[in-house]
Amino acid sequence: MHARRCRAYNKNVSTSILNADLHCHSVVSDGTLTPEELAVRAKANGVELWALTDHDEIGGQDRALAAAHANGMKYLTGTEISVTFANKTVHIVGLGFDAHDAQLVAGLHQTRGGRSERAQEMSEGLAKVGIHGAYEGALKYVGNPELISRTHFARFLVEAGVCQDTPEVFRRFLTEGHPGFVPHRWASLKDAVQWIVQAKGMAIIAHPARYGFTPNEEFALFTEFKNYGGEGVEVITGSHTPAEYVVYADMAQELDLFASRGSDFHSPNESRIDLGTLPWLPGQLTPVWEALAHRIQ
Ligand code: AMP
Ligand code: MN
Ligand code: MN
Ligand code: MN
């Protein structure tokens, strides 16, 4: 019984008690704050170890590292890669990689490609239901021309008074079966995990409760992910309910995965969970930051 249980029993439980926030977004993807503003906010909320994880992008990493150090925080490099698995979009967080790794840089560039065209098609879909100028409207919120996302459309539709808030926009317009939804093929699970791993980082399944997979699909996701070299799962995230913390804490133990903690903060006005304010990781889990100690800057 099991290396896993022995390790859990022997490990120094206090390593779980660290205010690590290893998932958030800046204006380099679909957040509303700059890397510097996020660092100040994280520090004010007591974050000790921070990672900026922009979607499909690492253009903010040098600024985030400098801002972390300027605010007396430790830092792990980060990103959140969009993947297509079983016809759904899955997010894979990468942490602690070499941000100048050529294969990772190229893979992310390739993953971002096609976002503009997809956005034009989303705009055409919205025009058909009488919402005009959505592409141009969304662009006003975009900080990085290579990274126009559904979030930017959501902000425009709220501004235009079509919806009250961004969850309503997603519910009515931007998810499967609705007029602004355009199916898109992102990176493969295998490529995303391998880009991160060969760049000396750790691949982590982001917010697993969000995907709505059947138990069989979820099992396939975790199995393939591990086979490709993935090692971590987000347990404590702004996207999970307390009941889901328990489900995925069990899963982390069962599958011998390292556990991560991150708010998924995007904006002071939109995010339910602020930087650094989540519950601690359960003490029986081995935190990703223990396995990545040698990659912390
Ligand atoms: P995209 O990468 O363009 O498909 O946009 C995905 C982003 O949309 C996610 O990272 C979230 O920030 C946001 N998002 C997805 N679903 C929702 C939702 N139901 N409510 C609010 N934001 C959402
Ligand atoms: Mn996002
Ligand atoms: Mn995500
Ligand atoms: Mn995210």
Short mmCIF file of C-alpha atoms in Angstrom, two decimals, residues 69-263:
data_model
loop_
_atom_site.label_atom_id
_atom_site.label_comp_id
_atom_site.label_asym_id
_atom_site.label_seq_id
_atom_site.Cartn_x
_atom_site.Cartn_y
_atom_site.Cartn_z
CA HIS A 69 9.88 40.11 -6.86
CA ALA A 70 9.20 43.84 -6.52
CA ASN A 71 6.35 42.88 -4.16
CA GLY A 72 8.32 40.27 -2.20
CA MET A 73 6.53 37.22 -3.64
CA LYS A 74 7.98 34.00 -5.04
CA TYR A 75 7.05 33.18 -8.62
CA LEU A 76 6.39 30.20 -10.91
CA THR A 77 6.06 30.73 -14.67
CA GLY A 78 2.56 29.92 -15.90
CA THR A 79 0.14 29.52 -18.79
CA GLU A 80 -3.26 27.91 -19.46
CA ILE A 81 -3.43 26.03 -22.78
CA SER A 82 -6.72 25.48 -24.64
CA VAL A 83 -7.08 21.83 -25.69
CA THR A 84 -9.77 19.92 -27.57
CA PHE A 85 -10.55 16.55 -25.98
CA ALA A 86 -13.64 14.42 -26.65
CA ASN A 87 -15.16 17.34 -28.58
CA LYS A 88 -14.94 19.65 -25.59
CA THR A 89 -12.51 22.39 -24.62
CA VAL A 90 -10.24 21.41 -21.74
CA HIS A 91 -7.71 23.71 -20.11
CA ILE A 92 -4.23 22.53 -19.17
CA VAL A 93 -2.24 24.77 -16.84
CA GLY A 94 1.54 24.71 -17.18
CA LEU A 95 3.74 25.84 -14.29
CA GLY A 96 7.46 26.20 -13.72
CA PHE A 97 8.53 25.84 -17.36
CA ASP A 98 11.34 27.67 -19.12
CA ALA A 99 9.48 30.64 -20.64
CA HIS A 100 12.02 30.95 -23.44
CA ASP A 101 11.70 27.34 -24.59
CA ALA A 102 11.37 27.46 -28.40
CA GLN A 103 8.96 24.52 -28.75
CA LEU A 104 6.60 25.87 -26.09
CA VAL A 105 6.70 29.38 -27.60
CA ALA A 106 5.90 27.93 -31.06
CA GLY A 107 3.15 25.67 -29.73
CA LEU A 108 1.40 28.55 -27.97
CA HIS A 109 1.72 30.73 -31.07
CA GLN A 110 0.09 27.98 -33.11
CA THR A 111 -2.69 27.59 -30.52
CA ARG A 112 -3.47 31.32 -30.64
CA GLY A 113 -3.70 31.23 -34.45
CA GLY A 114 -7.27 31.11 -35.66
CA ARG A 115 -8.70 33.17 -32.79
CA SER A 116 -9.26 36.21 -35.04
CA GLU A 117 -11.07 34.22 -37.68
CA ARG A 118 -13.17 32.49 -35.03
CA ALA A 119 -14.04 35.91 -33.57
CA GLN A 120 -15.22 37.15 -36.99
CA GLU A 121 -17.47 34.10 -37.28
CA MET A 122 -18.82 34.66 -33.77
CA SER A 123 -19.65 38.22 -34.78
CA GLU A 124 -21.49 36.98 -37.90
CA GLY A 125 -23.51 34.60 -35.75
CA LEU A 126 -24.47 37.42 -33.41
CA ALA A 127 -25.38 39.70 -36.36
CA LYS A 128 -27.91 37.08 -37.47
CA VAL A 129 -29.82 37.63 -34.22
CA GLY A 130 -29.64 41.40 -34.55
CA ILE A 131 -26.48 42.16 -32.55
CA HIS A 132 -24.28 44.17 -34.90
CA GLY A 133 -20.67 45.29 -34.62
CA ALA A 134 -19.72 42.70 -32.00
CA TYR A 135 -16.25 42.05 -33.43
CA GLU A 136 -15.33 45.73 -33.34
CA GLY A 137 -17.01 46.06 -29.95
CA ALA A 138 -15.07 43.14 -28.49
CA LEU A 139 -11.80 44.47 -29.92
CA LYS A 140 -12.09 47.55 -27.70
CA TYR A 141 -11.54 45.27 -24.70
CA VAL A 142 -8.65 43.31 -26.19
CA GLY A 143 -5.18 43.98 -24.76
CA ASN A 144 -3.36 41.50 -27.03
CA PRO A 145 -4.39 41.40 -30.69
CA GLU A 146 -3.54 37.68 -30.89
CA LEU A 147 -5.85 36.89 -28.03
CA ILE A 148 -9.42 37.85 -28.71
CA SER A 149 -11.60 35.58 -26.57
CA ARG A 150 -15.23 34.99 -25.73
CA THR A 151 -14.68 37.03 -22.57
CA HIS A 152 -14.10 40.16 -24.67
CA PHE A 153 -17.38 39.56 -26.52
CA ALA A 154 -19.10 39.10 -23.16
CA ARG A 155 -17.83 42.47 -21.94
CA PHE A 156 -19.10 44.14 -25.11
CA LEU A 157 -22.57 42.57 -24.83
CA VAL A 158 -22.84 43.78 -21.23
CA GLU A 159 -21.72 47.27 -22.26
CA ALA A 160 -24.28 47.25 -25.10
CA GLY A 161 -27.01 46.43 -22.58
CA VAL A 162 -27.90 43.10 -24.21
CA CYS A 163 -27.16 41.23 -20.97
CA GLN A 164 -26.75 42.12 -17.31
CA ASP A 165 -23.50 40.28 -16.66
CA THR A 166 -20.96 37.99 -18.32
CA PRO A 167 -22.41 34.67 -17.06
CA GLU A 168 -25.70 35.64 -18.72
CA VAL A 169 -23.87 36.35 -22.01
CA PHE A 170 -22.26 32.92 -21.92
CA ARG A 171 -25.55 31.25 -21.10
CA ARG A 172 -27.53 32.97 -23.86
CA PHE A 173 -24.99 33.60 -26.61
CA LEU A 174 -21.51 32.11 -26.31
CA THR A 175 -21.92 28.43 -25.45
CA GLU A 176 -22.77 25.47 -27.63
CA GLY A 177 -26.15 25.77 -29.36
CA HIS A 178 -26.26 29.58 -29.09
CA PRO A 179 -25.80 32.19 -31.83
CA GLY A 180 -22.30 33.44 -30.93
CA PHE A 181 -20.77 29.99 -30.48
CA VAL A 182 -18.30 28.75 -33.07
CA PRO A 183 -16.81 25.28 -32.65
CA HIS A 184 -13.03 25.48 -32.64
CA ARG A 185 -10.19 22.96 -32.70
CA TRP A 186 -7.53 23.84 -30.14
CA ALA A 187 -4.26 22.01 -29.36
CA SER A 188 -4.28 18.26 -28.77
CA LEU A 189 -3.93 17.04 -25.18
CA LYS A 190 -0.74 15.24 -26.12
CA ASP A 191 0.91 18.31 -27.66
CA ALA A 192 -0.08 20.66 -24.83
CA VAL A 193 1.24 18.34 -22.10
CA GLN A 194 4.43 17.64 -24.01
CA TRP A 195 5.17 21.32 -24.78
CA ILE A 196 5.05 22.01 -21.04
CA VAL A 197 6.93 18.92 -19.91
CA GLN A 198 9.81 19.22 -22.37
CA ALA A 199 10.19 22.86 -21.25
CA LYS A 200 10.88 21.52 -17.71
CA GLY A 201 7.43 22.47 -16.39
CA MET A 202 4.53 20.57 -14.85
CA ALA A 203 1.22 20.02 -16.70
CA ILE A 204 -1.92 20.32 -14.55
CA ILE A 205 -5.58 19.68 -15.43
CA ALA A 206 -7.39 22.97 -14.77
CA HIS A 207 -10.77 23.07 -12.97
CA PRO A 208 -11.81 19.48 -13.88
CA ALA A 209 -15.35 19.89 -12.56
CA ARG A 210 -16.13 22.45 -15.27
CA TYR A 211 -16.12 20.09 -18.25
CA GLY A 212 -19.28 18.09 -17.75
CA PHE A 213 -17.66 14.86 -18.90
CA THR A 214 -19.25 11.48 -18.29
CA PRO A 215 -17.29 9.30 -15.83
CA ASN A 216 -15.84 7.37 -18.80
CA GLU A 217 -14.71 10.52 -20.59
CA GLU A 218 -13.21 11.91 -17.41
CA PHE A 219 -11.35 8.67 -16.79
CA ALA A 220 -9.99 8.82 -20.36
CA LEU A 221 -8.88 12.42 -19.86
CA PHE A 222 -6.96 11.66 -16.67
CA THR A 223 -5.46 8.44 -18.05
CA GLU A 224 -4.24 9.96 -21.30
CA PHE A 225 -3.02 13.05 -19.48
CA LYS A 226 -0.86 10.92 -17.17
CA ASN A 227 0.40 8.80 -20.07
CA TYR A 228 1.65 11.94 -21.83
CA GLY A 229 3.53 13.05 -18.71
CA GLY A 230 0.94 15.19 -16.90
CA GLU A 231 1.37 15.22 -13.12
CA GLY A 232 -1.06 17.64 -11.49
CA VAL A 233 -4.71 18.55 -10.97
CA GLU A 234 -6.35 21.71 -9.68
CA VAL A 235 -8.29 20.85 -6.55
CA ILE A 236 -8.89 24.21 -4.91
CA THR A 237 -9.97 26.61 -7.68
CA GLY A 238 -12.40 29.49 -8.01
CA SER A 239 -14.34 27.25 -10.44
CA HIS A 240 -15.10 24.49 -7.91
CA THR A 241 -17.71 24.24 -5.19
CA PRO A 242 -16.68 22.96 -1.74
CA ALA A 243 -18.21 19.58 -2.64
CA GLU A 244 -16.02 19.49 -5.75
CA TYR A 245 -12.91 20.22 -3.66
CA VAL A 246 -13.58 16.90 -1.94
CA VAL A 247 -14.22 14.97 -5.17
CA TYR A 248 -10.97 16.13 -6.77
CA ALA A 249 -8.92 15.85 -3.57
CA ASP A 250 -9.89 12.17 -3.57
CA MET A 251 -9.09 11.94 -7.26
CA ALA A 252 -5.62 13.48 -6.72
CA GLN A 253 -4.86 10.86 -4.07
CA GLU A 254 -6.36 8.01 -6.04
CA LEU A 255 -4.37 8.83 -9.18
CA ASP A 256 -1.24 9.99 -7.34
CA LEU A 257 -1.35 13.51 -8.79
CA PHE A 258 0.11 16.66 -7.29
CA ALA A 259 -2.55 19.16 -6.24
CA SER A 260 -2.81 22.83 -7.20
CA ARG A 261 -4.59 25.90 -5.87
CA GLY A 262 -5.56 28.98 -7.90
CA SER A 263 -8.32 31.56 -7.96
#
